[in-house]
Coordinates of C-alpha atoms in Angstrom, one line a residue:
M22 CA -16.3 -22.2 -13.8
T23 CA -16.4 -18.3 -13.2
S24 CA -19.0 -16.0 -13.9
R25 CA -16.9 -12.9 -13.9
H26 CA -13.7 -12.6 -15.8
Y27 CA -11.2 -9.4 -16.0
D28 CA -7.9 -9.3 -18.0
V29 CA -6.0 -8.0 -15.0
I30 CA -6.8 -8.2 -11.2
V31 CA -4.8 -5.5 -9.1
L32 CA -4.3 -6.1 -5.2
G33 CA -3.8 -3.3 -3.4
R34 CA -4.3 1.0 -3.5
S35 CA -0.6 1.9 -3.5
L36 CA 0.8 4.2 -5.6
G37 CA 2.4 1.3 -7.8
A38 CA -1.1 -1.0 -7.7
L39 CA -3.0 2.3 -9.0
T40 CA -0.5 3.6 -11.3
C41 CA 0.1 -0.2 -12.8
A42 CA -4.0 -0.5 -13.0
A43 CA -4.3 3.0 -14.7
L44 CA -1.9 2.1 -17.4
L45 CA -3.3 -1.2 -18.3
A46 CA -7.1 0.3 -18.1
R47 CA -5.4 2.9 -20.6
R48 CA -4.1 0.1 -22.8
D49 CA -7.7 -1.5 -23.3
F50 CA -7.4 -4.5 -20.6
R51 CA -10.4 -4.7 -18.3
V52 CA -8.8 -4.0 -14.9
L53 CA -10.5 -4.5 -11.3
V54 CA -8.9 -3.1 -8.5
L55 CA -9.5 -4.7 -4.9
G56 CA -8.2 -2.8 -2.0
Q57 CA -6.9 -5.5 0.0
G58 CA -7.8 -4.3 3.1
Q59 CA -5.4 -1.6 3.0
R60 CA -6.6 1.8 4.6
S61 CA -6.7 5.7 3.3
Q62 CA -4.2 8.1 4.4
L63 CA -6.9 9.8 6.5
Y64 CA -9.2 9.0 9.7
R65 CA -11.3 11.1 11.7
Y66 CA -12.4 11.8 15.5
D67 CA -15.3 14.1 16.4
Q68 CA -15.2 15.5 12.9
R69 CA -11.6 16.4 13.2
V70 CA -9.1 14.5 10.6
L71 CA -6.2 13.0 11.4
S72 CA -3.5 10.8 9.8
R73 CA -1.8 7.6 9.5
R74 CA 0.9 8.7 7.3
P75 CA 2.6 11.6 5.9
F76 CA 3.3 11.9 2.1
T77 CA 4.8 14.1 0.0
F78 CA 4.9 13.2 -4.0
L79 CA 8.6 13.2 -4.1
A80 CA 8.5 11.0 -7.3
G81 CA 6.4 14.2 -9.0
S82 CA 9.0 15.3 -10.9
S83 CA 10.2 11.6 -11.9
P84 CA 10.6 11.2 -15.7
V85 CA 9.0 7.7 -15.1
F86 CA 5.7 9.6 -13.7
K87 CA 6.2 11.9 -16.6
R88 CA 5.9 8.9 -18.8
V89 CA 2.6 7.9 -17.0
L90 CA 1.1 11.0 -17.4
H91 CA 1.7 11.4 -20.9
E92 CA 0.1 7.8 -21.7
L93 CA -2.6 8.9 -19.6
A94 CA -2.7 11.8 -21.8
Q95 CA -2.9 14.1 -18.6
S96 CA 0.4 16.2 -18.3
Q97 CA -1.2 19.6 -18.3
Q98 CA -4.1 18.6 -16.2
F99 CA -1.9 17.1 -13.5
R100 CA 0.4 20.1 -13.3
R101 CA -2.3 22.1 -12.5
R102 CA -3.0 20.4 -9.0
M103 CA 0.8 20.7 -7.9
Q104 CA 2.3 23.2 -5.8
A105 CA 5.6 24.2 -5.3
L106 CA 6.8 24.0 -1.6
D107 CA 9.0 26.9 -0.8
P108 CA 11.1 25.9 1.3
M109 CA 11.7 22.3 0.0
F110 CA 12.2 21.6 3.7
G111 CA 13.4 22.7 7.2
W112 CA 15.7 21.4 9.5
L113 CA 15.6 21.7 13.1
S114 CA 18.4 20.8 15.1
P115 CA 20.0 21.5 18.5
G116 CA 21.0 25.3 17.9
R117 CA 20.4 25.2 14.3
R118 CA 17.3 26.5 12.3
L119 CA 17.7 25.9 8.2
E120 CA 15.8 26.2 5.5
V121 CA 16.4 24.6 1.9
P122 CA 14.6 27.0 -0.6
P123 CA 14.5 26.0 -4.2
D124 CA 16.3 29.4 -5.0
M125 CA 20.2 28.6 -5.1
E126 CA 21.2 32.1 -3.8
L127 CA 19.1 32.0 -0.7
F128 CA 20.1 28.2 0.1
V129 CA 23.9 29.4 -0.5
R130 CA 23.2 32.1 2.5
E131 CA 21.6 29.8 4.6
I132 CA 24.9 27.6 4.5
E133 CA 26.9 30.7 5.2
R134 CA 25.0 31.2 8.1
E135 CA 24.7 27.8 9.8
F136 CA 27.7 25.9 8.0
P137 CA 30.6 28.4 6.8
E138 CA 33.3 26.0 7.3
V139 CA 32.1 23.5 4.9
R140 CA 30.7 25.8 2.4
Q141 CA 33.1 24.8 0.0
L142 CA 32.5 21.1 0.3
V143 CA 28.6 21.8 0.3
D144 CA 29.1 23.1 -3.2
E145 CA 31.3 20.2 -4.5
L146 CA 28.3 17.9 -3.0
Y147 CA 25.6 19.6 -4.5
T148 CA 27.5 19.9 -7.9
T149 CA 28.0 16.1 -7.9
V150 CA 24.2 15.5 -6.8
A151 CA 23.1 17.6 -9.5
Q152 CA 25.0 15.6 -12.1
V153 CA 24.0 12.3 -10.7
N154 CA 20.5 13.4 -11.0
A155 CA 20.7 14.9 -14.4
T156 CA 22.4 11.4 -15.6
A157 CA 19.7 9.6 -14.1
D158 CA 17.0 11.4 -15.6
L159 CA 18.1 10.7 -19.3
A160 CA 18.3 6.9 -18.3
F161 CA 15.0 6.8 -16.4
E162 CA 13.3 8.3 -19.6
K163 CA 14.3 5.2 -21.3
D164 CA 11.3 2.3 -21.5
A165 CA 13.1 -0.8 -19.6
V166 CA 11.9 -3.2 -17.7
G167 CA 13.6 -2.7 -13.8
P168 CA 14.5 -4.9 -12.1
P169 CA 15.1 -6.8 -15.6
G170 CA 14.1 -10.4 -15.8
S171 CA 14.4 -12.4 -18.8
W172 CA 17.5 -12.1 -20.9
W173 CA 16.2 -9.3 -23.2
E174 CA 15.4 -7.4 -20.3
R175 CA 18.4 -7.6 -18.8
F176 CA 20.4 -6.6 -21.8
E177 CA 18.1 -3.8 -22.6
T178 CA 18.0 -2.6 -19.1
G179 CA 21.8 -2.9 -18.9
R180 CA 22.3 -0.5 -21.4
V181 CA 20.4 2.3 -19.5
S182 CA 22.1 1.4 -16.3
A183 CA 25.6 1.4 -17.8
T184 CA 25.4 5.2 -18.0
L185 CA 24.2 5.4 -14.4
P186 CA 27.1 6.7 -11.8
Y187 CA 27.9 5.0 -8.6
V188 CA 26.4 1.4 -9.9
K189 CA 29.6 -0.4 -11.3
A190 CA 33.3 0.0 -10.1
D191 CA 32.5 3.4 -8.3
R192 CA 29.3 1.5 -6.1
G193 CA 31.3 2.1 -3.0
A194 CA 32.1 5.7 -3.0
D195 CA 31.5 7.8 -0.4
L196 CA 29.5 11.1 -1.1
L197 CA 30.6 12.5 2.3
S198 CA 34.1 11.3 2.3
K199 CA 35.6 14.8 2.6
F200 CA 33.4 15.9 5.5
P201 CA 34.3 15.7 9.1
S202 CA 33.4 12.4 10.7
G203 CA 30.3 13.5 13.1
H204 CA 29.6 17.0 11.4
P205 CA 26.3 18.0 11.6
F206 CA 25.7 18.4 7.9
R207 CA 26.0 15.0 7.1
D208 CA 22.7 14.4 8.7
L209 CA 21.3 16.8 6.8
L210 CA 22.0 14.9 3.6
L211 CA 21.5 11.5 5.1
L212 CA 18.2 12.0 7.0
P213 CA 15.9 12.9 3.9
A214 CA 17.1 10.0 2.0
T215 CA 16.5 7.8 4.9
F216 CA 12.9 8.8 5.3
A217 CA 12.6 8.4 1.3
T218 CA 13.8 5.3 1.0
H219 CA 12.3 1.7 1.6
L220 CA 15.7 0.1 2.5
A221 CA 16.1 -0.6 6.4
L222 CA 19.9 0.7 6.1
P223 CA 21.5 3.3 8.3
A224 CA 21.9 6.3 6.1
D225 CA 25.3 6.1 5.9
R226 CA 25.4 2.7 4.1
L227 CA 22.5 3.3 1.6
P228 CA 24.0 2.9 -2.0
P229 CA 25.5 6.4 -3.1
F230 CA 23.5 6.2 -6.3
S231 CA 20.4 5.9 -3.8
L232 CA 21.6 8.4 -1.4
A233 CA 22.2 11.0 -4.1
R234 CA 18.8 10.1 -6.0
L235 CA 16.6 10.4 -2.7
H236 CA 18.3 13.5 -1.4
G237 CA 17.9 15.0 -5.1
A238 CA 14.0 14.2 -5.1
W239 CA 14.1 16.5 -1.9
T240 CA 16.4 19.2 -3.2
R241 CA 15.4 19.5 -6.9
G242 CA 11.9 21.0 -6.3
V243 CA 9.3 19.6 -4.3
S244 CA 5.7 19.6 -5.3
A245 CA 2.8 18.7 -3.0
L246 CA -1.0 18.4 -3.8
V247 CA -3.5 20.2 -1.5
Q248 CA -5.2 17.0 -0.7
S249 CA -1.9 14.9 -0.1
E250 CA -2.2 11.2 -1.0
Q251 CA -5.9 11.2 -1.2
E252 CA -5.7 13.6 -4.0
L253 CA -2.8 11.2 -6.1
S254 CA -5.1 8.3 -5.3
D255 CA -8.2 9.8 -6.5
F256 CA -6.6 10.9 -9.9
L257 CA -5.2 7.4 -10.6
I258 CA -8.7 5.8 -9.9
E259 CA -10.6 8.5 -12.0
R260 CA -8.2 7.8 -15.0
L261 CA -8.5 4.1 -14.5
E262 CA -12.4 4.2 -14.3
A263 CA -12.2 6.8 -17.3
H264 CA -10.8 3.9 -19.2
G265 CA -13.7 1.2 -17.9
G266 CA -11.6 0.0 -15.1
A267 CA -13.4 -1.2 -11.7
V268 CA -12.5 -0.3 -8.1
A269 CA -13.4 -1.9 -5.1
L270 CA -11.3 -0.7 -2.3
D271 CA -13.3 -2.1 0.2
R272 CA -13.2 -5.6 -1.0
R273 CA -10.0 -8.1 -0.8
A274 CA -9.1 -11.4 -2.2
A275 CA -9.1 -13.7 0.1
S276 CA -7.0 -16.3 -2.0
I277 CA -5.5 -16.8 -5.6
V278 CA -6.8 -19.2 -8.1
V279 CA -4.0 -21.4 -9.5
R280 CA -4.8 -23.8 -12.4
R281 CA -1.5 -25.8 -13.9
G282 CA 0.9 -24.0 -12.5
S283 CA -0.3 -20.3 -13.0
A284 CA -2.8 -17.7 -11.6
V285 CA -6.1 -17.5 -13.3
G286 CA -8.2 -15.6 -11.0
V287 CA -8.9 -14.7 -7.2
I288 CA -11.7 -15.4 -4.6
E289 CA -12.8 -12.6 -2.9
D290 CA -13.9 -12.4 1.0
G291 CA -17.4 -13.8 1.3
E292 CA -17.4 -15.3 -2.5
G293 CA -18.0 -18.8 -3.2
E294 CA -17.1 -18.3 -6.6
A295 CA -13.9 -17.3 -8.4
T296 CA -13.4 -14.1 -10.2
G297 CA -11.1 -15.0 -13.2
S298 CA -8.2 -12.9 -14.8
S299 CA -5.3 -13.7 -16.8
A300 CA -2.8 -11.8 -14.6
V301 CA -3.0 -10.6 -10.9
V302 CA -0.9 -7.6 -9.7
S303 CA -0.2 -7.0 -6.0
D304 CA 1.7 -4.4 -4.2
Q305 CA 2.2 -7.0 -1.2
S306 CA 5.2 -8.9 -1.1
G307 CA 6.1 -12.2 -3.3
E308 CA 5.8 -14.2 0.3
A309 CA 2.4 -12.5 1.0
V310 CA 1.4 -13.5 -2.8
A311 CA 2.6 -17.0 -2.1
E312 CA 0.5 -17.2 1.0
L313 CA -2.5 -16.3 -1.2
S314 CA -1.9 -18.8 -3.5
G315 CA -1.4 -21.7 -0.6
G316 CA 1.9 -22.6 -2.0
E317 CA 0.2 -23.8 -5.2
G318 CA 2.3 -23.0 -8.4
V319 CA 5.4 -21.4 -6.5
T320 CA 8.2 -21.7 -9.2
K321 CA 11.5 -23.8 -8.2
Y322 CA 13.1 -20.4 -8.6
A323 CA 10.9 -19.0 -6.3
Q324 CA 11.1 -21.7 -3.7
S325 CA 15.5 -21.9 -4.0
D326 CA 16.7 -18.9 -4.9
W327 CA 13.8 -15.7 -4.3
P328 CA 15.8 -13.0 -2.4
Q329 CA 15.2 -13.1 1.3
L330 CA 13.4 -9.8 2.9
R331 CA 13.6 -9.2 6.5
A332 CA 11.7 -6.0 8.1
E333 CA 14.3 -4.3 9.8
A334 CA 12.6 -1.2 10.9
S335 CA 8.8 0.4 10.5
R336 CA 7.9 4.0 10.2
F337 CA 6.0 4.8 13.6
V338 CA 3.5 7.8 12.6
V339 CA 1.9 10.3 15.5
S340 CA -0.8 12.7 14.3
L341 CA -1.3 15.6 16.4
R342 CA -4.2 18.4 16.0
V343 CA -2.6 21.8 17.2
K344 CA -4.0 25.2 17.7
T345 CA -2.1 27.4 14.9
E346 CA -1.0 30.3 17.0
G347 CA 1.1 28.1 19.2
L348 CA 3.2 26.9 16.1
P349 CA 6.4 28.8 14.9
D350 CA 5.1 30.7 11.8
A351 CA 8.0 29.8 10.2
L352 CA 7.6 26.1 10.1
P353 CA 7.7 24.8 6.7
A354 CA 5.2 22.2 5.4
E355 CA 8.1 19.6 5.5
S356 CA 10.7 19.6 8.4
F357 CA 13.3 17.1 9.8
V358 CA 13.7 17.4 13.4
V359 CA 16.9 16.1 15.3
P360 CA 16.6 15.8 18.8
E361 CA 19.5 16.8 21.2
R362 CA 20.9 13.4 22.2
Y363 CA 20.5 12.0 18.1
A364 CA 24.2 12.6 17.8
K365 CA 24.8 10.0 20.5
R366 CA 22.7 7.6 18.7
D367 CA 19.8 7.4 21.7
P368 CA 17.4 5.3 21.1
R369 CA 14.9 6.8 22.8
S370 CA 15.5 9.9 21.0
P371 CA 14.4 9.6 17.6
A372 CA 14.8 11.9 14.6
L373 CA 11.6 12.8 13.0
R374 CA 10.0 13.9 9.7
L375 CA 7.6 16.5 10.6
S376 CA 4.6 17.5 7.9
R377 CA 2.5 20.3 8.6
L378 CA -1.1 20.1 6.8
S379 CA -4.4 22.3 6.6
P380 CA -7.4 20.0 7.7
R381 CA -9.6 22.1 5.7
A382 CA -7.9 21.6 2.8
L383 CA -7.8 17.5 3.3
D384 CA -11.5 17.7 4.5
P385 CA -13.7 20.7 3.6
D386 CA -15.9 19.5 6.7
D387 CA -13.4 19.4 9.4
A388 CA -14.9 20.8 12.4
D389 CA -11.9 23.2 13.4
P390 CA -11.1 25.8 10.7
N391 CA -8.2 27.2 13.0
G392 CA -6.4 24.1 13.6
T393 CA -3.0 22.5 12.1
L394 CA -2.4 19.0 11.7
L395 CA 1.1 17.9 12.6
I396 CA 2.3 14.2 11.3
A397 CA 5.4 13.3 12.8
E398 CA 7.0 9.9 11.7
A399 CA 10.0 8.0 13.1
L400 CA 12.0 4.9 12.2
L401 CA 12.0 2.0 14.7
P402 CA 14.1 -0.7 14.3
A403 CA 12.9 -3.8 14.7
R404 CA 14.9 -5.0 17.5
G405 CA 15.4 -1.6 19.0
A406 CA 15.3 -0.4 22.9
L407 CA 12.5 1.8 22.2
T408 CA 9.3 -0.2 22.3
L409 CA 5.9 0.2 20.8
L410 CA 4.3 1.5 23.8
E411 CA 7.1 4.0 24.3
A412 CA 7.2 5.4 20.9
R413 CA 4.5 8.3 21.3
D414 CA 6.1 9.6 24.2
A415 CA 9.4 9.4 22.8
V416 CA 8.3 11.4 19.5
L417 CA 6.3 13.9 21.7
G418 CA 9.6 14.6 23.7
T419 CA 11.7 15.2 20.4
L420 CA 8.9 17.6 19.2
R421 CA 8.8 19.3 22.7
E422 CA 12.7 20.2 22.3
H423 CA 11.9 22.5 19.2
L424 CA 8.1 23.4 19.7
P425 CA 8.5 25.0 23.0
F426 CA 4.7 25.9 23.4
L427 CA 3.6 22.7 21.9
D428 CA 1.9 21.5 25.2
R429 CA -0.1 24.3 25.4
S430 CA -1.3 24.2 21.7
L431 CA -2.2 20.5 21.8
S432 CA -5.9 19.5 21.2
L433 CA -5.4 15.6 19.8
V434 CA -2.6 13.2 19.9
D435 CA -2.6 9.6 18.4
S436 CA -0.9 7.1 16.6
P437 CA -2.6 4.3 14.9
H438 CA 0.2 1.6 15.5
D439 CA 0.4 1.4 19.4
G440 CA -3.2 0.8 20.1
L441 CA -3.2 3.3 22.8
P442 CA -6.3 5.2 23.1
L443 CA -6.3 8.8 21.5
W444 CA -5.6 11.8 23.8
D445 CA -7.8 14.4 24.0
F446 CA -6.4 18.0 25.3
R447 CA -9.1 20.1 24.4
N448 CA -10.5 20.7 28.1
G449 CA -7.1 21.2 29.5
A450 CA -6.3 17.7 30.8
R451 CA -6.0 14.5 29.0
R452 CA -8.8 12.7 28.4
E453 CA -8.2 9.3 27.0
V454 CA -10.7 8.1 24.1
E455 CA -11.2 4.2 23.3
R456 CA -10.3 3.8 19.6
S457 CA -13.8 2.3 18.8
H458 CA -14.7 6.3 19.0
L459 CA -12.4 6.8 15.9
H460 CA -13.9 6.8 12.4
G461 CA -12.0 5.0 9.8
A462 CA -9.6 3.7 12.2
A463 CA -9.0 0.2 13.6
A464 CA -10.0 -0.7 17.2
G465 CA -6.6 -2.5 17.8
V466 CA -3.1 -1.8 16.6
E467 CA -2.5 -1.2 12.7
A468 CA 0.6 -2.7 11.1
M469 CA 3.2 0.2 10.7
E470 CA 4.8 0.4 6.7
R471 CA 7.7 -1.7 6.9
L472 CA 11.6 -1.0 5.7
W473 CA 13.5 -4.0 4.3
S474 CA 16.8 -5.4 4.2
V475 CA 17.6 -7.5 1.2
E476 CA 19.7 -10.5 1.0
P477 CA 21.2 -11.0 -1.4
A478 CA 21.6 -7.6 -2.8
G479 CA 19.4 -7.1 -6.2
Y480 CA 20.0 -5.4 -9.0
L481 CA 22.3 -2.4 -8.9
E482 CA 21.9 -2.8 -5.1
L483 CA 18.6 -1.3 -5.4
S484 CA 16.2 -3.9 -6.1
G485 CA 14.5 -6.5 -3.9
E486 CA 12.2 -9.0 -5.4
P487 CA 11.7 -9.3 -8.9
V488 CA 8.6 -7.8 -11.1
R489 CA 7.1 -11.2 -11.9
G490 CA 5.8 -12.8 -8.8
P491 CA 6.4 -16.5 -7.2
V492 CA 3.4 -17.8 -9.1
P493 CA 3.3 -17.6 -12.5
G494 CA 0.8 -14.7 -13.7
T495 CA 1.5 -12.8 -10.9
Y496 CA 3.2 -9.6 -10.7
L497 CA 4.8 -7.5 -8.0
V498 CA 4.4 -3.4 -8.1
G499 CA 4.9 -2.8 -4.2
K500 CA 7.7 -1.4 -2.2
T501 CA 9.7 -4.5 -2.1
V502 CA 10.9 -4.6 -6.0
L503 CA 13.0 -1.5 -5.9
P504 CA 13.0 -0.3 -2.0
G505 CA 16.2 1.6 -2.9
L506 CA 14.6 3.9 -5.0
G507 CA 11.3 4.6 -2.7
Q508 CA 8.6 6.4 -4.5
E509 CA 10.4 6.1 -7.8
G510 CA 10.9 2.6 -7.3
E511 CA 7.3 2.0 -7.2
L512 CA 6.4 3.9 -10.4
I513 CA 9.5 1.9 -12.1
A514 CA 7.6 -1.1 -10.7
A515 CA 4.4 -0.1 -12.1
W516 CA 5.5 0.3 -15.4
S517 CA 7.6 -2.8 -15.8
A518 CA 5.0 -4.7 -14.7
A519 CA 2.2 -3.1 -17.2
R520 CA 5.1 -3.7 -20.2
V521 CA 5.8 -7.3 -19.4
I522 CA 1.5 -7.8 -19.2
T523 CA 1.3 -5.8 -22.3
G524 CA 4.1 -7.6 -24.2
K525 CA 2.2 -11.0 -23.5
D526 CA -0.9 -9.8 -25.1
R527 CA 0.2 -9.3 -29.1
Q528 CA -2.8 -7.7 -30.0
R529 CA -2.9 -5.1 -27.4
Q530 CA 0.9 -4.6 -28.2
R531 CA 0.1 -3.7 -31.7
M532 CA -2.7 -1.5 -30.6
R533 CA -0.4 0.5 -28.3
R534 CA 2.4 1.0 -31.4
Q535 CA -0.7 2.2 -33.5
M536 CA -1.8 4.8 -30.4
W537 CA -1.3 8.5 -31.5
S538 CA 1.0 9.8 -28.4
K539 CA 2.4 13.0 -29.9
I540 CA -0.3 15.1 -28.8
E541 CA -2.1 14.7 -25.4
T542 CA -5.8 14.8 -25.6
T543 CA -8.0 14.7 -22.4

């Protein structure tokens, strides 16, 4: 017996989980969100903010997110929060500095200055990328389940996907086939997409549609939120609570309760009584959901034909507090940093995604108003030559190649992923600070975000696991559902799960059809 019951329990605090929860709450479902032990983006040392991951809302311009905002009646409100990045990103490689601005004329000048020998090829490439993304926008405006599960969903989604380029007979196309082998511009196209996807594939092996869509997310107008990921999370939680949802990010489900072969609730850590629900949504993998159920209720299909996911790489992040005067004034908010030995594929010289943030914007109470927060992210192969204990030094080595005054400007250096002490340089020499003195960080190693390989390749080579979980009554909205589309894939999974759950409740289906949605109201 249970004394508490919700229509839907959502496990996780990721983009997909919170989006799905907010949509279901808007549709009059009673929703409970449990944080499931996942940590927020920020943590602190000595009243100075640090970050465990970079965040740029690349899916902010996606038609899927626009549909979400429209249903939540928040299009105008959210638009005011977004700030356009100009340049959209910077490029730092040996002997080259390039910015990618929103203004096409300025971008053409940058290409003529740095890559005059391939100017015509670049024009052709970006014409193709623009056409692919325009077609994809029209397709993703349609209300369909992705990846599809039932016969009707396959028919409905198939009609949409049939309009997409590079997903049928031409799925083996190479967007860079005309560029000389080894030309540095190839990396400028490939690296942004590599950091945006959740697939653990070499950049040149990404499906061509995925490559065009992900690179397009970086080059069609990138917007940022002042408070980064925290602002987006707060916005979705605010909408969820406004429609009667409950949020407990500090609580987690210890197990999923299964009766008669279907999920009927969860048992929270420290609770002896189950919290009932008609559906359990998770942003974890299907394997993690099956473990929470203790193997009970797992369908025969899941036992025999479930896609095989392997974590082939992970995101390693180093957070640096530096003196602003020691940085180039022109360093953009987002950059990709290529070391000299990257062309030789030296695993000890990783390429980086580098984010530059104002600590005071993230936390008004930050103790250093003149400092800057840099967040450097490297992709570490699971079986690479670079070990976890060496990764922090390798990241700093790449940064030193392009930021010559970095060592003089360093205040704090830390990574939540290697278990090493925080490095404090504020007195001139490096002082090591045990992790127990950090607020909001684990005392040991924190797990890195994984990048996945999928066998066999999923729907259109973009998907991984189904939206419907391995136990009836469970649903997946995490990075494993549509890893080939990055953040946009998480939004599609969230919308799809919300649609499937709503479709199982005929009363709420009728209510949703009757909802007045032509004019948004707050």
